[in-house]
Amino acid sequence: MSASASGPASSPTAPAALLPPLPSVATATPIIKPTDLRGILRYVPRFQGQIFVLAIDGAIVADENFGNLLVDIAVLRSLDIKVVLVHGIGHQLSELSRQRDIAISNVDGTGPTDAATLDLAIRASSRVSHAILEGLTQNSLKCAITNAVRALPIGILKGVEQQHTGRVDRIDKDFLTHLIDRDIVPIIQPIGYGPEGHSYRINSDLLAAEVGEALGASKVIYLGALAGLEIHGEIKRDLPVERLRQILKETPGAVSPVALSKALNAIRALETGVARVHLVDGRIFDGLINEIFSNEGVGTLIYANDYQQIRQARRADVRMIYNLTRAAVKREELLYRTQATIEKNIEQFYVFEIDENIIGCVTLAFYADKPQLAEVGSLYVLPFYQNRGIGRKLIEYACLRAKEKGATQVLALSTQSYSFFTSVMNFDEASPAVLPEARLKTYAESGRNPKVLLKTL
Ligand SMILES: CC(C)(COP(=O)(O)OP(=O)(O)OC[C@H]1O[C@@H](n2cnc3c(N)ncnc32)[C@H](O)[C@@H]1OP(=O)(O)O)[C@@H](O)C(=O)NCCC(=O)NCCS
């Protein structure tokens, strides 16, 4: 293990650490507005103490935006988000091969690695790790290059000896946790070490997924020279993992070849417990921060199914929904709906089930005269189950459904729980003028005078 100990990490949760980034060649005006800060701080309690694995391609370490990316990493640390860096070396390996006129057997660690390629890979790896050490030092972050990845040779695949290409045998979780707990950022090279001391080349996308699993990371973020995950020529902004799995099974050619390794390893990470995988263009100024701290994001988010317990309501659920919401109607938290009205609009209801009991619900409605707008309503969670994230999941799920159906904005009308929508779900207060004409009429007639809340998807 070699370590750089260059002074203390930034103090946790100090917004003062959100300093303007280094001058960037990628953009002219590096200004963080107070509104951006407020936006970021909304997410802080959610991410504090969590582990994010950042997988940085070699091409990004060589990019002119790398200095800004390091500042973004320092911002994450200052917000008490724990960071582990896994880096690639493809770019540097190709460069060394050209400079020294040595042919390489494989560039990304997915095919056979001959002895000459392994030698260049080790050199490329120390160059990249060194650049990261320098950059983190410049940002007052302590870091350490580790031998936490135990590797074994892959062996023979389809009759081909893979030579010095390895697979992960074991990640030394205790070692990495020990560093993280002491505010030291672990740097993991795409080289693993066999028990006999031999080095093996490992693909860094795969390694990041494995590290994410071992550490129970909440996010793996791939920072490459890609605008996001391109499917059928179009960059997807968010995608459930089942959908990606289905696409890769049915039409594998739909995923652009340059993103394939990241797509496959994203699935691997999500299948082993990582909740979110992002693909972000590491060449974009503020790309990492925007991806993490904004609703829209700038790359692609692939997410595990957090919503298994939510399903569309059926006619048989009408009585249960009616009984469920009765108490909230009495307290004027919800609008009164007869059983007949619930039944008539049953396809708008989604319910949250625990052991086949409905304990929460939400509605999602669309307007013929304003198809880009959807409305969420009748949000209710039984008191015993409140404050466990169920209300948030119901709204997130309704927003995903709305987006899938082509809506660009979601609105909610609320009399008593508007601060749930504004402070927890990032809705903004809006004027009733945003309501479609017919809805404006029922809004006025209800006499409840709810606040109008709007969220852009
Ligand atoms: C509003 C409601 C759906 C929230 O559901 P929930 O499952 O308890 O919410 P979650 O667990 O996902 O979120 C918890 C967070 O929301 C906040 N929150 C919960 N109810 C809130 C409310 N009425 N106003 C403001 N914030 C609220 C909690 O303080 C907590 O914040 P934190 O994460 O910063 O600690 C639930 O309280 C409820 O059913 N209330 C009665 C019905 C109602 O008012 N519905 C809204 C009609 S528009």
Short mmCIF file of C-alpha atoms and ligand atoms in Angstrom, two decimals:
data_model
loop_
_atom_site.label_atom_id
_atom_site.label_comp_id
_atom_site.label_asym_id
_atom_site.label_seq_id
_atom_site.Cartn_x
_atom_site.Cartn_y
_atom_site.Cartn_z
CA MET A 1 0.00 0.00 0.00
CA SER A 2 1.31 3.45 -0.77
CA ALA A 3 -0.41 6.43 0.71
CA SER A 4 -0.54 10.15 0.34
CA ALA A 5 -1.19 11.97 3.57
CA SER A 6 -1.44 15.58 2.71
CA GLY A 7 -3.48 17.20 5.41
CA PRO A 8 -7.00 16.74 6.64
CA ALA A 9 -10.04 16.03 4.52
CA SER A 10 -12.52 18.88 4.30
CA SER A 11 -14.83 19.19 7.26
CA PRO A 12 -18.07 17.24 6.87
CA THR A 13 -21.29 18.98 5.89
CA ALA A 14 -19.66 22.39 5.57
CA PRO A 15 -21.37 24.18 2.70
CA ALA A 16 -18.40 26.53 2.69
CA ALA A 17 -16.48 23.72 1.04
CA LEU A 18 -18.60 24.16 -2.08
CA LEU A 19 -16.07 26.52 -3.52
CA PRO A 20 -16.16 27.55 -7.16
CA PRO A 21 -14.34 24.87 -9.14
CA LEU A 22 -10.97 25.35 -10.77
CA PRO A 23 -11.01 27.30 -14.04
CA SER A 24 -12.28 24.91 -16.66
CA VAL A 25 -11.61 24.61 -20.31
CA ALA A 26 -14.94 22.86 -20.69
CA THR A 27 -17.02 25.87 -19.69
CA ALA A 28 -16.48 29.55 -19.24
CA THR A 29 -18.31 30.55 -16.05
CA PRO A 30 -17.87 28.28 -13.03
CA ILE A 31 -20.52 29.88 -10.83
CA ILE A 32 -22.48 28.07 -8.13
CA LYS A 33 -25.64 30.00 -7.49
CA PRO A 34 -27.31 30.04 -4.06
CA THR A 35 -30.29 28.22 -5.63
CA ASP A 36 -27.94 25.42 -6.72
CA LEU A 37 -26.62 25.18 -3.17
CA ARG A 38 -30.13 24.88 -1.83
CA GLY A 39 -30.82 22.18 -4.42
CA ILE A 40 -27.71 20.28 -3.36
CA LEU A 41 -28.37 20.59 0.36
CA ARG A 42 -31.81 18.99 -0.10
CA TYR A 43 -30.07 15.74 -0.99
CA VAL A 44 -27.44 15.87 1.73
CA PRO A 45 -29.29 14.04 4.54
CA ARG A 46 -30.16 11.28 2.06
CA PHE A 47 -26.58 10.67 0.95
CA GLN A 48 -24.63 11.40 4.13
CA GLY A 49 -22.52 8.46 5.25
CA GLN A 50 -23.26 6.42 2.11
CA ILE A 51 -20.56 4.90 -0.07
CA PHE A 52 -20.29 5.92 -3.72
CA VAL A 53 -17.90 3.96 -5.94
CA LEU A 54 -16.57 6.22 -8.68
CA ALA A 55 -15.21 4.28 -11.66
CA ILE A 56 -13.05 6.67 -13.64
CA ASP A 57 -11.91 5.66 -17.12
CA GLY A 58 -8.27 6.30 -18.04
CA ALA A 59 -9.50 8.66 -20.79
CA ILE A 60 -11.11 10.88 -18.14
CA VAL A 61 -7.91 11.08 -16.08
CA ALA A 62 -6.24 12.31 -19.28
CA ASP A 63 -9.02 14.79 -20.04
CA GLU A 64 -8.74 18.53 -19.40
CA ASN A 65 -11.84 18.37 -17.17
CA PHE A 66 -10.13 15.97 -14.72
CA GLY A 67 -9.10 18.83 -12.40
CA ASN A 68 -12.75 19.88 -12.07
CA LEU A 69 -13.83 16.31 -11.46
CA LEU A 70 -11.44 16.14 -8.50
CA VAL A 71 -13.03 19.28 -7.08
CA ASP A 72 -16.43 17.57 -7.42
CA ILE A 73 -15.04 14.59 -5.49
CA ALA A 74 -13.83 16.98 -2.77
CA VAL A 75 -17.37 18.43 -2.65
CA LEU A 76 -18.80 14.93 -2.13
CA ARG A 77 -16.35 14.31 0.70
CA SER A 78 -17.16 17.65 2.30
CA LEU A 79 -20.81 16.55 2.37
CA ASP A 80 -19.76 13.38 4.24
CA ILE A 81 -20.33 11.08 1.27
CA LYS A 82 -17.79 8.26 1.37
CA VAL A 83 -15.93 7.81 -1.89
CA VAL A 84 -13.94 4.91 -3.33
CA LEU A 85 -12.13 5.41 -6.63
CA VAL A 86 -11.63 2.61 -9.14
CA HIS A 87 -9.74 3.66 -12.23
CA GLY A 88 -9.27 2.34 -15.74
CA ILE A 89 -6.15 2.48 -17.88
CA GLY A 90 -7.32 1.75 -21.45
CA HIS A 91 -6.35 5.16 -22.79
CA GLN A 92 -2.87 5.17 -21.21
CA LEU A 93 -2.24 1.55 -22.18
CA SER A 94 -2.95 2.30 -25.86
CA GLU A 95 -0.74 5.40 -25.62
CA LEU A 96 2.18 3.45 -24.10
CA SER A 97 1.76 0.74 -26.72
CA ARG A 98 2.01 3.37 -29.47
CA GLN A 99 4.92 5.24 -27.88
CA ARG A 100 6.97 2.07 -27.33
CA ASP A 101 5.76 0.28 -30.41
CA ILE A 102 4.72 -2.74 -28.38
CA ALA A 103 1.62 -4.60 -29.57
CA ILE A 104 -0.97 -5.21 -26.85
CA SER A 105 -3.05 -8.36 -26.72
CA ASN A 106 -6.11 -6.64 -25.25
CA VAL A 107 -6.81 -3.06 -24.16
CA ASP A 108 -9.63 -3.29 -21.60
CA GLY A 109 -8.89 -6.38 -19.55
CA THR A 110 -11.70 -8.45 -21.06
CA GLY A 111 -9.51 -10.59 -23.35
CA PRO A 112 -6.15 -12.35 -22.97
CA THR A 113 -3.33 -10.33 -21.40
CA ASP A 114 0.12 -11.44 -22.56
CA ALA A 115 3.28 -10.69 -20.58
CA ALA A 116 4.16 -7.54 -22.58
CA THR A 117 0.62 -6.17 -22.16
CA LEU A 118 0.67 -6.87 -18.42
CA ASP A 119 3.96 -5.01 -18.12
CA LEU A 120 2.53 -1.99 -19.95
CA ALA A 121 -0.71 -2.24 -17.94
CA ILE A 122 1.25 -2.03 -14.67
CA ARG A 123 3.10 1.05 -15.95
CA ALA A 124 -0.13 2.65 -17.22
CA SER A 125 -1.76 1.91 -13.90
CA SER A 126 0.94 3.61 -11.85
CA ARG A 127 0.77 6.67 -14.11
CA VAL A 128 -2.99 6.96 -13.67
CA SER A 129 -2.92 6.31 -9.92
CA HIS A 130 -0.16 8.85 -9.59
CA ALA A 131 -2.18 11.51 -11.44
CA ILE A 132 -5.12 10.80 -9.08
CA LEU A 133 -2.84 11.00 -6.01
CA GLU A 134 -1.53 14.37 -7.18
CA GLY A 135 -5.01 15.69 -7.87
CA LEU A 136 -6.52 14.55 -4.59
CA THR A 137 -3.52 16.00 -2.72
CA GLN A 138 -4.17 19.32 -4.44
CA ASN A 139 -7.70 19.15 -3.04
CA SER A 140 -6.50 18.31 0.49
CA LEU A 141 -7.89 14.79 0.45
CA LYS A 142 -6.07 11.88 2.00
CA CYS A 143 -5.93 8.82 -0.20
CA ALA A 144 -4.23 5.45 -0.53
CA ILE A 145 -3.48 3.03 -3.34
CA THR A 146 -4.37 -0.40 -2.05
CA ASN A 147 -3.82 -4.10 -2.64
CA ALA A 148 -7.38 -4.79 -1.50
CA VAL A 149 -8.26 -6.78 -4.63
CA ARG A 150 -7.30 -10.44 -4.49
CA ALA A 151 -7.33 -11.97 -7.98
CA LEU A 152 -7.10 -15.37 -9.59
CA PRO A 153 -6.34 -16.12 -13.22
CA ILE A 154 -9.43 -16.40 -15.42
CA GLY A 155 -7.89 -19.48 -17.04
CA ILE A 156 -9.10 -20.80 -20.36
CA LEU A 157 -12.23 -19.36 -21.97
CA LYS A 158 -13.70 -21.03 -25.04
CA GLY A 159 -10.40 -22.77 -25.59
CA VAL A 160 -8.33 -19.57 -25.32
CA GLU A 161 -5.78 -19.18 -22.49
CA GLN A 162 -6.40 -15.75 -20.94
CA GLN A 163 -2.86 -15.62 -19.51
CA HIS A 164 -2.49 -12.65 -17.10
CA THR A 165 -6.15 -11.60 -17.19
CA GLY A 166 -7.69 -12.12 -13.78
CA ARG A 167 -11.02 -12.28 -12.05
CA VAL A 168 -11.80 -10.95 -8.60
CA ASP A 169 -11.34 -13.60 -5.96
CA ARG A 170 -12.01 -11.42 -2.94
CA ILE A 171 -12.25 -7.74 -2.05
CA ASP A 172 -10.71 -6.94 1.31
CA LYS A 173 -13.72 -5.17 2.74
CA ASP A 174 -12.22 -4.66 6.20
CA PHE A 175 -9.17 -2.97 4.75
CA LEU A 176 -11.23 -0.60 2.58
CA THR A 177 -13.70 0.15 5.37
CA HIS A 178 -10.80 0.91 7.69
CA LEU A 179 -9.51 3.53 5.24
CA ILE A 180 -12.94 5.01 4.51
CA ASP A 181 -13.72 5.35 8.21
CA ARG A 182 -10.53 7.37 8.62
CA ASP A 183 -11.41 9.80 5.83
CA ILE A 184 -8.95 8.18 3.43
CA VAL A 185 -10.11 7.76 -0.16
CA PRO A 186 -9.08 4.29 -1.40
CA ILE A 187 -7.73 4.21 -4.95
CA ILE A 188 -8.21 0.85 -6.62
CA GLN A 189 -6.19 -0.01 -9.73
CA PRO A 190 -7.43 -2.42 -12.41
CA ILE A 191 -4.76 -4.84 -11.32
CA GLY A 192 -5.43 -7.55 -8.78
CA TYR A 193 -2.92 -9.52 -6.79
CA GLY A 194 -2.84 -13.30 -6.61
CA PRO A 195 -2.02 -15.05 -3.33
CA GLU A 196 1.41 -15.92 -4.77
CA GLY A 197 2.08 -12.21 -5.42
CA HIS A 198 1.43 -12.31 -9.15
CA SER A 199 -0.40 -9.38 -10.82
CA TYR A 200 -3.52 -9.85 -12.95
CA ARG A 201 -5.21 -7.34 -15.22
CA ILE A 202 -8.90 -6.85 -14.40
CA ASN A 203 -11.49 -4.86 -16.34
CA SER A 204 -12.21 -1.71 -14.32
CA ASP A 205 -15.97 -1.64 -15.05
CA LEU A 206 -16.27 -5.12 -13.59
CA LEU A 207 -14.03 -4.22 -10.69
CA ALA A 208 -16.17 -1.19 -9.77
CA ALA A 209 -19.28 -3.39 -9.70
CA GLU A 210 -17.50 -5.92 -7.48
CA VAL A 211 -16.23 -3.21 -5.12
CA GLY A 212 -19.74 -1.73 -4.99
CA GLU A 213 -21.15 -5.09 -3.97
CA ALA A 214 -18.45 -5.83 -1.40
CA LEU A 215 -18.82 -2.45 0.32
CA GLY A 216 -22.62 -2.25 0.11
CA ALA A 217 -22.28 0.96 -1.91
CA SER A 218 -25.47 2.85 -2.66
CA LYS A 219 -24.14 4.04 -6.02
CA VAL A 220 -21.63 2.98 -8.62
CA ILE A 221 -20.91 5.90 -10.94
CA TYR A 222 -19.12 5.20 -14.22
CA LEU A 223 -17.28 8.29 -15.44
CA GLY A 224 -16.31 7.69 -19.03
CA ALA A 225 -16.09 9.50 -22.32
CA LEU A 226 -19.75 8.77 -23.05
CA ALA A 227 -22.77 11.07 -22.89
CA GLY A 228 -24.75 8.24 -21.27
CA LEU A 229 -26.18 4.89 -22.23
CA GLU A 230 -27.19 4.96 -25.87
CA ILE A 231 -29.92 2.55 -26.89
CA HIS A 232 -31.06 2.44 -30.51
CA GLY A 233 -29.04 5.61 -31.05
CA GLU A 234 -30.79 7.54 -28.29
CA ILE A 235 -29.31 8.43 -24.90
CA LYS A 236 -31.58 7.14 -22.14
CA ARG A 237 -31.78 9.32 -19.03
CA ASP A 238 -33.18 6.67 -16.72
CA LEU A 239 -33.85 3.01 -17.08
CA PRO A 240 -35.05 0.26 -14.73
CA VAL A 241 -32.58 -2.62 -14.62
CA GLU A 242 -35.19 -5.15 -15.80
CA ARG A 243 -35.69 -3.11 -18.96
CA LEU A 244 -31.95 -3.01 -19.65
CA ARG A 245 -31.68 -6.74 -19.03
CA GLN A 246 -34.56 -7.34 -21.44
CA ILE A 247 -32.98 -5.12 -24.14
CA LEU A 248 -29.64 -6.88 -23.84
CA LYS A 249 -31.34 -10.26 -24.10
CA GLU A 250 -33.66 -9.49 -27.00
CA THR A 251 -31.70 -6.93 -29.03
CA PRO A 252 -28.10 -6.83 -27.75
CA GLY A 253 -27.07 -4.75 -30.77
CA ALA A 254 -29.32 -1.91 -29.52
CA VAL A 255 -26.74 -0.87 -26.92
CA SER A 256 -23.82 1.04 -28.40
CA PRO A 257 -20.70 -1.21 -28.29
CA VAL A 258 -18.66 1.39 -26.38
CA ALA A 259 -21.19 1.31 -23.54
CA LEU A 260 -21.74 -2.45 -23.49
CA SER A 261 -19.21 -3.28 -20.78
CA LYS A 262 -20.66 -0.59 -18.51
CA ALA A 263 -24.22 -1.73 -19.22
CA LEU A 264 -23.41 -5.35 -18.36
CA ASN A 265 -21.56 -4.42 -15.21
CA ALA A 266 -24.32 -2.02 -14.19
CA ILE A 267 -26.69 -4.98 -14.22
CA ARG A 268 -24.20 -7.00 -12.22
CA ALA A 269 -23.89 -4.24 -9.59
CA LEU A 270 -27.66 -3.79 -9.33
CA GLU A 271 -28.22 -7.54 -9.03
CA THR A 272 -25.86 -7.69 -6.10
CA GLY A 273 -27.46 -4.96 -4.04
CA VAL A 274 -26.20 -1.60 -5.34
CA ALA A 275 -29.32 0.59 -5.61
CA ARG A 276 -28.27 2.95 -8.41
CA VAL A 277 -25.73 2.93 -11.22
CA HIS A 278 -24.98 6.10 -13.19
CA LEU A 279 -23.15 6.54 -16.47
CA VAL A 280 -21.81 10.09 -16.63
CA ASP A 281 -19.64 11.90 -19.12
CA GLY A 282 -16.52 12.71 -17.11
CA ARG A 283 -15.53 15.37 -19.64
CA ILE A 284 -18.45 17.63 -18.73
CA PHE A 285 -17.87 20.45 -16.27
CA ASP A 286 -19.97 19.83 -13.12
CA GLY A 287 -21.29 16.61 -14.72
CA LEU A 288 -20.81 14.47 -11.61
CA ILE A 289 -22.39 17.00 -9.26
CA ASN A 290 -25.31 17.63 -11.60
CA GLU A 291 -25.95 13.93 -12.04
CA ILE A 292 -26.05 13.31 -8.30
CA PHE A 293 -27.78 16.47 -7.11
CA SER A 294 -30.41 17.24 -9.71
CA ASN A 295 -33.62 15.52 -10.74
CA GLU A 296 -32.86 15.66 -14.42
CA GLY A 297 -29.27 14.43 -14.29
CA VAL A 298 -26.89 14.69 -17.22
CA GLY A 299 -26.03 11.02 -17.78
CA THR A 300 -27.98 7.78 -17.46
CA LEU A 301 -29.40 6.40 -14.24
CA ILE A 302 -30.04 2.67 -14.10
CA TYR A 303 -31.95 1.65 -11.02
CA ALA A 304 -32.94 -1.50 -9.20
CA ASN A 305 -36.58 -2.16 -8.65
CA ASP A 306 -37.38 -0.40 -5.39
CA TYR A 307 -41.03 -0.60 -6.18
CA GLN A 308 -41.95 -4.30 -6.07
CA GLN A 309 -44.53 -3.61 -3.40
CA ILE A 310 -46.39 -1.11 -5.58
CA ARG A 311 -48.98 -2.31 -8.08
CA GLN A 312 -51.89 -0.91 -10.00
CA ALA A 313 -55.13 -1.22 -8.04
CA ARG A 314 -57.87 -3.64 -9.05
CA ARG A 315 -61.63 -3.43 -8.63
CA ALA A 316 -61.40 -5.84 -5.70
CA ASP A 317 -59.33 -3.20 -3.86
CA VAL A 318 -62.04 -0.50 -3.87
CA ARG A 319 -63.39 -1.13 -0.38
CA MET A 320 -59.92 -1.42 1.12
CA ILE A 321 -58.83 1.88 -0.47
CA TYR A 322 -62.02 3.55 0.74
CA ASN A 323 -61.47 2.34 4.31
CA LEU A 324 -57.78 3.16 4.19
CA THR A 325 -58.26 6.81 3.31
CA ARG A 326 -61.36 7.46 5.49
CA ALA A 327 -59.41 8.76 8.48
CA ALA A 328 -57.42 11.20 6.32
CA VAL A 329 -60.64 12.45 4.72
CA LYS A 330 -62.07 13.13 8.20
CA ARG A 331 -59.00 15.20 9.03
CA GLU A 332 -59.44 17.00 5.68
CA GLU A 333 -56.04 15.76 4.55
CA LEU A 334 -57.66 14.07 1.57
CA LEU A 335 -60.59 14.88 -0.64
CA TYR A 336 -63.67 12.71 -0.02
CA ARG A 337 -64.29 10.08 -2.70
CA THR A 338 -67.23 7.68 -2.63
CA GLN A 339 -66.62 4.01 -3.27
CA ALA A 340 -68.33 4.50 -6.63
CA THR A 341 -65.89 7.29 -7.58
CA ILE A 342 -62.92 5.17 -6.52
CA GLU A 343 -64.28 2.28 -8.59
CA LYS A 344 -64.89 4.50 -11.62
CA ASN A 345 -61.29 5.74 -11.49
CA ILE A 346 -59.68 2.56 -10.23
CA GLU A 347 -57.12 2.49 -13.07
CA GLN A 348 -55.68 5.74 -11.65
CA PHE A 349 -54.87 4.12 -8.29
CA TYR A 350 -51.59 2.50 -7.30
CA VAL A 351 -51.35 0.69 -3.99
CA PHE A 352 -48.49 -0.26 -1.70
CA GLU A 353 -48.84 -3.74 -0.25
CA ILE A 354 -47.23 -5.43 2.72
CA ASP A 355 -48.13 -9.11 3.14
CA GLU A 356 -51.06 -8.60 0.78
CA ASN A 357 -52.46 -5.76 2.87
CA ILE A 358 -52.83 -2.37 1.28
CA ILE A 359 -51.11 0.15 3.54
CA GLY A 360 -50.74 3.10 1.15
CA CYS A 361 -52.05 4.50 -2.10
CA VAL A 362 -51.62 7.24 -4.67
CA THR A 363 -53.45 8.25 -7.84
CA LEU A 364 -52.01 9.34 -11.16
CA ALA A 365 -54.28 11.16 -13.59
CA PHE A 366 -53.77 12.71 -17.02
CA TYR A 367 -55.60 15.47 -18.85
CA ALA A 368 -56.78 15.21 -22.44
CA ASP A 369 -56.24 18.94 -22.97
CA LYS A 370 -52.72 18.99 -21.41
CA PRO A 371 -51.05 15.63 -22.07
CA GLN A 372 -47.62 16.76 -20.83
CA LEU A 373 -49.09 17.27 -17.36
CA ALA A 374 -49.98 14.50 -14.88
CA GLU A 375 -51.50 14.89 -11.43
CA VAL A 376 -50.72 12.83 -8.34
CA GLY A 377 -53.33 12.70 -5.60
CA SER A 378 -54.96 10.65 -2.83
CA LEU A 379 -51.52 10.03 -1.35
CA TYR A 380 -51.91 8.18 1.91
CA VAL A 381 -49.81 5.93 4.11
CA LEU A 382 -51.28 4.24 7.21
CA PRO A 383 -49.92 6.03 10.32
CA PHE A 384 -48.19 2.87 11.61
CA TYR A 385 -46.14 2.70 8.39
CA GLN A 386 -45.35 6.40 8.06
CA ASN A 387 -41.79 7.72 8.05
CA ARG A 388 -40.39 4.57 6.45
CA GLY A 389 -39.99 6.00 2.97
CA ILE A 390 -43.26 4.61 1.61
CA GLY A 391 -44.83 7.99 0.73
CA ARG A 392 -41.64 8.94 -1.09
CA LYS A 393 -41.64 5.66 -3.06
CA LEU A 394 -45.28 6.07 -4.05
CA ILE A 395 -44.61 9.56 -5.44
CA GLU A 396 -41.34 8.52 -7.12
CA TYR A 397 -43.14 5.58 -8.71
CA ALA A 398 -46.04 7.75 -9.90
CA CYS A 399 -43.50 10.21 -11.40
CA LEU A 400 -41.72 7.37 -13.26
CA ARG A 401 -45.05 6.11 -14.62
CA ALA A 402 -46.01 9.67 -15.63
CA LYS A 403 -42.71 10.12 -17.45
CA GLU A 404 -43.06 6.79 -19.22
CA LYS A 405 -46.45 7.94 -20.49
CA GLY A 406 -44.97 11.12 -21.92
CA ALA A 407 -45.62 13.68 -19.15
CA THR A 408 -42.96 16.30 -18.55
CA GLN A 409 -44.48 17.77 -15.38
CA VAL A 410 -46.37 16.39 -12.41
CA LEU A 411 -48.62 18.44 -10.18
CA ALA A 412 -50.10 17.83 -6.76
CA LEU A 413 -52.77 19.74 -4.86
CA SER A 414 -52.35 19.68 -1.11
CA THR A 415 -53.90 21.42 1.86
CA GLN A 416 -51.89 20.04 4.78
CA SER A 417 -48.98 18.04 3.43
CA TYR A 418 -47.60 20.54 0.95
CA SER A 419 -44.28 20.67 2.77
CA PHE A 420 -43.89 16.91 2.15
CA PHE A 421 -44.06 17.68 -1.55
CA THR A 422 -41.78 20.72 -1.41
CA SER A 423 -39.13 19.63 1.08
CA VAL A 424 -39.11 15.87 0.58
CA MET A 425 -40.19 15.42 -3.05
CA ASN A 426 -38.72 18.62 -4.54
CA PHE A 427 -41.98 20.04 -5.89
CA ASP A 428 -42.24 23.83 -6.22
CA GLU A 429 -45.24 25.96 -5.42
CA ALA A 430 -47.00 27.17 -8.57
CA SER A 431 -49.96 29.31 -9.53
CA PRO A 432 -53.38 27.67 -10.15
CA ALA A 433 -53.02 29.03 -13.69
CA VAL A 434 -50.93 25.94 -14.55
CA LEU A 435 -54.02 23.74 -14.13
CA PRO A 436 -55.83 22.61 -17.25
CA GLU A 437 -59.12 24.46 -17.76
CA ALA A 438 -61.47 21.67 -16.59
CA ARG A 439 -59.29 21.00 -13.52
CA LEU A 440 -59.22 24.70 -12.67
CA LYS A 441 -63.01 24.62 -12.47
CA THR A 442 -63.16 21.68 -10.02
CA TYR A 443 -60.29 23.27 -8.08
CA ALA A 444 -62.30 26.47 -7.61
CA GLU A 445 -65.52 24.59 -6.80
CA SER A 446 -63.95 22.41 -4.12
CA GLY A 447 -63.52 25.40 -1.76
CA ARG A 448 -60.53 23.62 -0.13
CA ASN A 449 -58.05 26.13 -1.53
CA PRO A 450 -55.14 23.68 -1.75
CA LYS A 451 -51.65 24.75 -2.71
CA VAL A 452 -50.66 23.93 -6.27
CA LEU A 453 -47.32 22.11 -6.43
CA LEU A 454 -45.39 21.33 -9.57
CA LYS A 455 -42.40 19.18 -10.41
CA THR A 456 -40.58 18.98 -13.71
CA LEU A 457 -39.66 15.41 -14.62
C1 LIG B 1 -47.71 12.62 3.65
C2 LIG B 1 -47.49 11.14 3.78
C3 LIG B 1 -48.08 10.44 2.57
C4 LIG B 1 -45.99 10.84 3.87
O1 LIG B 1 -45.80 9.45 3.83
P1 LIG B 1 -44.59 8.74 4.62
O2 LIG B 1 -44.52 7.34 4.13
O3 LIG B 1 -44.72 8.95 6.07
O4 LIG B 1 -43.34 9.59 4.09
P2 LIG B 1 -41.85 9.10 3.90
O5 LIG B 1 -41.52 8.12 4.96
O6 LIG B 1 -41.64 8.69 2.48
O7 LIG B 1 -41.08 10.45 4.09
C5 LIG B 1 -40.75 10.83 5.32
C6 LIG B 1 -40.33 12.27 5.29
O8 LIG B 1 -41.48 13.08 4.97
C7 LIG B 1 -41.70 14.01 6.01
N1 LIG B 1 -43.15 14.16 6.12
C8 LIG B 1 -44.04 13.20 6.36
N2 LIG B 1 -45.28 13.73 6.39
C9 LIG B 1 -45.15 15.04 6.17
C10 LIG B 1 -46.05 16.11 6.08
N3 LIG B 1 -47.36 15.95 6.25
N4 LIG B 1 -45.56 17.33 5.82
C11 LIG B 1 -44.23 17.52 5.65
N5 LIG B 1 -43.32 16.53 5.73
C12 LIG B 1 -43.78 15.31 5.99
C13 LIG B 1 -41.08 13.38 7.23
O9 LIG B 1 -40.73 14.37 8.18
C14 LIG B 1 -39.85 12.73 6.65
O10 LIG B 1 -38.85 13.68 6.41
P3 LIG B 1 -37.28 13.30 6.52
O11 LIG B 1 -37.03 12.27 5.45
O12 LIG B 1 -36.59 14.59 6.27
O13 LIG B 1 -37.11 12.75 7.88
C15 LIG B 1 -48.16 10.57 5.06
O14 LIG B 1 -47.69 11.31 6.14
C16 LIG B 1 -49.65 10.62 5.04
O15 LIG B 1 -50.27 9.68 4.57
N6 LIG B 1 -50.26 11.69 5.57
C17 LIG B 1 -51.68 11.82 5.64
C18 LIG B 1 -52.33 12.01 4.31
C19 LIG B 1 -51.84 13.21 3.56
O16 LIG B 1 -51.64 14.26 4.11
N7 LIG B 1 -51.65 13.00 2.23
C20 LIG B 1 -51.17 14.01 1.32
C21 LIG B 1 -52.32 14.52 0.59
S1 LIG B 1 -51.83 15.53 -0.75
#
